[in-house]
Amino acid sequence: MTAPGTRPLHLQPVAVALVLLGGLLGAPARYAVSLAAPTRPGQWPTATFVVNVVGAFLLGLLLATLERRGSDTGSRRRLRFLIGTGFLGAFTTYSTLALDADLLVRDHHTGLAIGYALASLAIGLCATVAGLAVAGRLIGTMVDPDVS
Amino acid sequence: MIVGVAVAGALGAGARFVVDGEIRVRRDAPWGTVAINVSGALLLGVLVGLVLFQGAPTDLQKIAGTGFCGGYTTFSTASFETVRLAQKRRYGAALLSSLGTLALTVAAGGLGLWLTSV
């Protein structure tokens, strides 16, 4: 946590710089996936789905791994800003997910829109949990992060 | 083009970091992420609508939409925050924020499309 008198994290230049750098890499990575698998009208938005599920898994894996290694300070916090907030935050997207659904509805594919939106949410949550599990935080049951 | 997407994406991520930080001063997770995702969806709806209905260049959608809005909004953080709420047994908040974000972002995107289609 920040000491009294220091600037809050989100206004510290190094923190912001790390997030910017991660975003600089994350957005074009997502764009590249969308070029490799363009979404066509009436079809399942594969590119958005893939980046969101993969990103959710990787963020769960990252944050749980960092937590196991120690407190949210120093190089761990910097990695969280660069890869978590920056890269994965930019790699994944909620706005595109929403507009994918909106455009499907507009093209009279409402069932697909609803299925896609709910599947993204559900499978994304599973992916996050899988990331946590791989990091070893979950052993059988959910571990309360406040008790450790 | 990819440079434009990269720079816009970086700015989006930075904006998210600052906005979320400002909201966290006043509110707990995950409402900062919810606000960011909904506002980003509204903006993307407007941008897509401008391209589809008002003849705006598609580069606008790529840089401002894919780049900035995509960088600004985040699915991974939202998903993690939902799981974290469930771990803390705050199931109501987990349900409300996850389903609420889904519903509100779709509604916001639809609103953006509608606003630019008239």
Short mmCIF file of C-alpha atoms in Angstrom, two decimals:
data_model
loop_
_atom_site.label_atom_id
_atom_site.label_comp_id
_atom_site.label_asym_id
_atom_site.label_seq_id
_atom_site.Cartn_x
_atom_site.Cartn_y
_atom_site.Cartn_z
CA MET A 1 0.00 0.00 0.00
CA THR A 2 1.10 3.59 -0.45
CA ALA A 3 2.51 5.48 2.54
CA PRO A 4 0.78 8.64 3.71
CA GLY A 5 1.78 11.63 1.65
CA THR A 6 2.65 9.61 -1.47
CA ARG A 7 0.59 9.62 -4.60
CA PRO A 8 -2.00 6.88 -5.07
CA LEU A 9 -0.84 4.00 -7.28
CA HIS A 10 -2.88 4.89 -10.31
CA LEU A 11 -1.22 8.27 -10.54
CA GLN A 12 2.39 7.13 -10.06
CA PRO A 13 4.35 7.55 -13.32
CA VAL A 14 6.10 4.15 -13.21
CA ALA A 15 2.84 2.30 -12.59
CA VAL A 16 1.07 4.13 -15.40
CA ALA A 17 4.05 3.58 -17.72
CA LEU A 18 3.97 -0.17 -17.10
CA VAL A 19 0.25 -0.31 -17.82
CA LEU A 20 0.72 1.73 -21.01
CA LEU A 21 3.50 -0.58 -22.18
CA GLY A 22 1.44 -3.68 -21.51
CA GLY A 23 -1.49 -2.18 -23.35
CA LEU A 24 0.75 -1.25 -26.26
CA LEU A 25 1.39 -4.97 -26.74
CA GLY A 26 -1.96 -6.39 -25.69
CA ALA A 27 -4.19 -4.47 -28.09
CA PRO A 28 -2.34 -5.40 -31.30
CA ALA A 29 -2.12 -9.00 -30.11
CA ARG A 30 -5.91 -9.05 -29.90
CA TYR A 31 -6.12 -7.31 -33.28
CA ALA A 32 -3.87 -9.97 -34.81
CA VAL A 33 -6.20 -12.70 -33.54
CA SER A 34 -9.16 -10.86 -35.06
CA LEU A 35 -7.34 -10.70 -38.41
CA ALA A 36 -6.55 -14.41 -38.25
CA ALA A 37 -10.17 -15.32 -37.51
CA PRO A 38 -12.47 -12.54 -38.77
CA THR A 39 -16.00 -12.53 -37.37
CA ARG A 40 -18.63 -12.86 -40.06
CA PRO A 41 -22.28 -11.76 -39.70
CA GLY A 42 -24.42 -14.43 -38.11
CA GLN A 43 -21.46 -16.50 -37.00
CA TRP A 44 -19.97 -17.16 -33.57
CA PRO A 45 -17.44 -14.40 -32.79
CA THR A 46 -14.52 -16.77 -32.39
CA ALA A 47 -11.70 -14.22 -32.12
CA THR A 48 -13.32 -12.26 -29.29
CA PHE A 49 -14.27 -15.47 -27.50
CA VAL A 50 -10.76 -16.88 -27.75
CA VAL A 51 -8.94 -13.77 -26.51
CA ASN A 52 -11.35 -13.37 -23.62
CA VAL A 53 -11.20 -16.97 -22.43
CA VAL A 54 -7.42 -17.25 -22.87
CA GLY A 55 -6.93 -13.87 -21.21
CA ALA A 56 -9.15 -14.81 -18.28
CA PHE A 57 -7.17 -18.01 -17.76
CA LEU A 58 -3.82 -16.22 -17.95
CA LEU A 59 -4.87 -13.48 -15.53
CA GLY A 60 -6.06 -16.04 -12.99
CA LEU A 61 -2.79 -17.88 -13.39
CA LEU A 62 -0.72 -14.70 -13.11
CA LEU A 63 -2.40 -13.17 -10.09
CA ALA A 64 -2.56 -16.42 -8.14
CA THR A 65 1.09 -17.15 -8.90
CA LEU A 66 2.15 -13.68 -7.78
CA GLU A 67 0.10 -14.01 -4.59
CA ARG A 68 1.78 -17.30 -3.76
CA ARG A 69 5.17 -15.68 -4.19
CA GLY A 70 4.52 -12.90 -1.71
CA SER A 71 2.95 -9.52 -1.09
CA ASP A 72 1.85 -7.11 -3.80
CA THR A 73 5.04 -5.04 -3.72
CA GLY A 74 8.18 -4.44 -5.76
CA SER A 75 8.72 -6.59 -8.82
CA ARG A 76 5.52 -8.59 -8.24
CA ARG A 77 3.42 -5.46 -8.33
CA ARG A 78 5.28 -4.23 -11.40
CA LEU A 79 4.62 -7.53 -13.16
CA ARG A 80 0.95 -7.27 -12.20
CA PHE A 81 0.72 -3.82 -13.76
CA LEU A 82 2.64 -4.75 -16.91
CA ILE A 83 1.17 -8.17 -17.68
CA GLY A 84 -2.11 -8.15 -15.74
CA THR A 85 -3.55 -4.67 -15.90
CA GLY A 86 -1.65 -3.68 -19.04
CA PHE A 87 -1.30 -6.60 -21.39
CA LEU A 88 -4.18 -8.88 -20.40
CA GLY A 89 -6.49 -5.97 -19.69
CA ALA A 90 -5.91 -4.72 -23.23
CA PHE A 91 -5.80 -8.20 -24.76
CA THR A 92 -9.28 -9.00 -23.47
CA THR A 93 -12.27 -6.82 -24.25
CA TYR A 94 -15.77 -6.41 -22.92
CA SER A 95 -16.81 -3.73 -25.41
CA THR A 96 -16.25 -6.00 -28.42
CA LEU A 97 -18.11 -8.82 -26.69
CA ALA A 98 -21.08 -6.52 -26.16
CA LEU A 99 -21.09 -5.19 -29.71
CA ASP A 100 -20.72 -8.71 -31.10
CA ALA A 101 -23.97 -9.55 -29.31
CA ASP A 102 -25.65 -6.30 -30.37
CA LEU A 103 -24.83 -6.86 -34.03
CA LEU A 104 -26.04 -10.46 -33.89
CA VAL A 105 -29.34 -9.21 -32.48
CA ARG A 106 -29.55 -6.60 -35.24
CA ASP A 107 -29.05 -9.36 -37.82
CA HIS A 108 -31.90 -11.35 -36.23
CA HIS A 109 -29.65 -13.93 -34.54
CA THR A 110 -30.89 -13.23 -31.02
CA GLY A 111 -30.54 -16.82 -29.82
CA LEU A 112 -26.92 -16.92 -30.90
CA ALA A 113 -26.32 -13.53 -29.27
CA ILE A 114 -27.69 -14.71 -25.93
CA GLY A 115 -25.83 -18.02 -26.13
CA TYR A 116 -22.58 -16.29 -27.02
CA ALA A 117 -22.85 -13.71 -24.24
CA LEU A 118 -23.72 -16.24 -21.52
CA ALA A 119 -21.13 -18.75 -22.75
CA SER A 120 -18.46 -16.05 -22.71
CA LEU A 121 -19.31 -15.19 -19.12
CA ALA A 122 -19.57 -18.79 -17.92
CA ILE A 123 -16.56 -20.19 -19.74
CA GLY A 124 -14.56 -17.09 -18.86
CA LEU A 125 -15.24 -17.71 -15.18
CA CYS A 126 -14.24 -21.36 -15.59
CA ALA A 127 -11.04 -20.22 -17.29
CA THR A 128 -10.23 -17.87 -14.42
CA VAL A 129 -10.82 -20.67 -11.90
CA ALA A 130 -8.66 -22.99 -14.02
CA GLY A 131 -5.89 -20.39 -13.93
CA LEU A 132 -6.15 -20.22 -10.15
CA ALA A 133 -6.12 -24.01 -9.93
CA VAL A 134 -3.04 -24.31 -12.06
CA ALA A 135 -1.32 -21.81 -9.82
CA GLY A 136 -2.09 -24.11 -6.95
CA ARG A 137 -4.33 -21.78 -5.02
CA LEU A 138 -7.33 -24.09 -5.24
CA ILE A 139 -6.93 -27.52 -3.68
CA GLY A 140 -10.33 -29.19 -3.72
CA THR A 141 -12.32 -26.22 -2.41
CA MET A 142 -12.18 -22.45 -2.80
CA VAL A 143 -9.53 -20.88 -0.60
CA ASP A 144 -10.46 -17.67 1.18
CA PRO A 145 -7.86 -15.16 0.01
CA ASP A 146 -8.14 -13.20 3.25
CA VAL A 147 -6.93 -16.15 5.28
CA SER A 148 -3.40 -17.19 4.33
CA MET B 1 -2.57 0.48 -38.77
CA ILE B 2 -1.19 -1.87 -36.18
CA VAL B 3 0.79 0.99 -34.69
CA GLY B 4 -2.42 3.01 -34.40
CA VAL B 5 -4.14 0.10 -32.70
CA ALA B 6 -1.17 -0.35 -30.37
CA VAL B 7 -1.00 3.29 -29.31
CA ALA B 8 -4.77 3.57 -28.91
CA GLY B 9 -4.75 0.32 -26.94
CA ALA B 10 -2.04 1.64 -24.65
CA LEU B 11 -4.05 4.81 -24.03
CA GLY B 12 -7.14 2.73 -23.35
CA ALA B 13 -5.31 0.61 -20.80
CA GLY B 14 -3.89 3.71 -19.15
CA ALA B 15 -7.30 5.35 -19.02
CA ARG B 16 -8.75 2.21 -17.43
CA PHE B 17 -6.00 2.21 -14.80
CA VAL B 18 -6.62 5.84 -13.85
CA VAL B 19 -10.43 5.66 -13.92
CA ASP B 20 -10.47 2.46 -11.89
CA GLY B 21 -8.07 3.97 -9.39
CA GLU B 22 -10.23 7.03 -9.01
CA ILE B 23 -13.35 4.91 -8.49
CA ARG B 24 -11.58 2.64 -6.00
CA VAL B 25 -10.86 5.62 -3.78
CA ARG B 26 -14.60 5.85 -3.27
CA ARG B 27 -15.89 2.32 -3.92
CA ASP B 28 -14.72 -1.27 -3.57
CA ALA B 29 -13.92 -3.64 -6.43
CA PRO B 30 -15.53 -4.50 -8.84
CA TRP B 31 -17.61 -1.40 -9.51
CA GLY B 32 -14.73 0.44 -11.16
CA THR B 33 -14.41 -2.32 -13.72
CA VAL B 34 -18.17 -2.37 -14.23
CA ALA B 35 -18.25 1.38 -14.90
CA ILE B 36 -15.31 1.12 -17.28
CA ASN B 37 -16.77 -1.77 -19.24
CA VAL B 38 -20.18 -0.17 -19.59
CA SER B 39 -18.80 3.23 -20.63
CA GLY B 40 -16.44 1.53 -23.08
CA ALA B 41 -19.29 -0.45 -24.62
CA LEU B 42 -21.34 2.72 -25.08
CA LEU B 43 -18.41 4.39 -26.79
CA LEU B 44 -17.80 1.41 -29.06
CA GLY B 45 -21.49 1.30 -29.95
CA VAL B 46 -21.26 4.94 -31.05
CA LEU B 47 -18.08 4.29 -33.06
CA VAL B 48 -19.46 1.20 -34.79
CA GLY B 49 -22.68 3.06 -35.50
CA LEU B 50 -20.80 5.98 -37.01
CA VAL B 51 -19.09 3.57 -39.40
CA LEU B 52 -22.17 1.52 -40.20
CA PHE B 53 -24.75 4.30 -40.47
CA GLN B 54 -22.95 7.60 -40.95
CA GLY B 55 -20.22 6.65 -43.38
CA ALA B 56 -17.31 7.16 -41.03
CA PRO B 57 -14.08 5.52 -42.22
CA THR B 58 -13.47 1.97 -41.04
CA ASP B 59 -10.06 3.02 -39.76
CA LEU B 60 -11.98 4.88 -37.05
CA GLN B 61 -13.47 1.62 -35.86
CA LYS B 62 -10.13 -0.11 -35.90
CA ILE B 63 -8.10 2.47 -34.03
CA ALA B 64 -10.66 4.00 -31.69
CA GLY B 65 -12.78 0.88 -31.41
CA THR B 66 -10.49 -2.11 -31.48
CA GLY B 67 -7.59 -0.09 -30.11
CA PHE B 68 -8.91 2.26 -27.49
CA CYS B 69 -12.22 0.66 -26.46
CA GLY B 70 -10.69 -2.79 -26.54
CA GLY B 71 -7.79 -1.62 -24.44
CA TYR B 72 -10.01 0.38 -22.12
CA THR B 73 -12.48 -2.40 -21.37
CA THR B 74 -11.37 -5.69 -19.89
CA PHE B 75 -12.94 -9.12 -19.66
CA SER B 76 -10.11 -10.79 -17.75
CA THR B 77 -10.23 -8.37 -14.80
CA ALA B 78 -14.02 -8.57 -14.61
CA SER B 79 -13.89 -12.37 -14.55
CA PHE B 80 -11.20 -12.41 -11.88
CA GLU B 81 -13.08 -9.96 -9.69
CA THR B 82 -16.21 -12.10 -9.92
CA VAL B 83 -14.30 -15.19 -8.84
CA ARG B 84 -12.65 -13.23 -6.03
CA LEU B 85 -16.07 -12.08 -4.75
CA ALA B 86 -17.29 -15.68 -4.80
CA GLN B 87 -14.20 -16.77 -2.87
CA LYS B 88 -15.08 -14.19 -0.24
CA ARG B 89 -18.63 -15.65 -0.20
CA ARG B 90 -20.05 -12.41 -1.54
CA TYR B 91 -22.23 -14.35 -3.93
CA GLY B 92 -24.82 -11.62 -4.39
CA ALA B 93 -22.21 -9.10 -5.44
CA ALA B 94 -20.57 -11.67 -7.72
CA LEU B 95 -23.86 -12.44 -9.45
CA LEU B 96 -24.93 -8.82 -9.67
CA SER B 97 -21.64 -7.53 -11.03
CA SER B 98 -21.11 -10.34 -13.55
CA LEU B 99 -24.62 -10.59 -15.00
CA GLY B 100 -25.08 -6.87 -14.57
CA THR B 101 -21.96 -6.09 -16.56
CA LEU B 102 -23.06 -8.43 -19.32
CA ALA B 103 -26.53 -6.92 -19.51
CA LEU B 104 -25.43 -3.30 -19.16
CA THR B 105 -22.61 -3.52 -21.71
CA VAL B 106 -24.93 -5.07 -24.28
CA ALA B 107 -27.53 -2.41 -23.51
CA ALA B 108 -24.95 0.38 -23.69
CA GLY B 109 -23.59 -0.88 -27.00
CA GLY B 110 -27.11 -1.09 -28.35
CA LEU B 111 -27.79 2.44 -27.17
CA GLY B 112 -24.67 3.67 -28.96
CA LEU B 113 -25.79 1.97 -32.16
CA TRP B 114 -29.26 3.43 -31.85
CA LEU B 115 -27.98 6.95 -31.16
CA THR B 116 -25.94 6.94 -34.37
CA SER B 117 -28.54 5.30 -36.57
CA VAL B 118 -31.10 8.11 -36.52
#
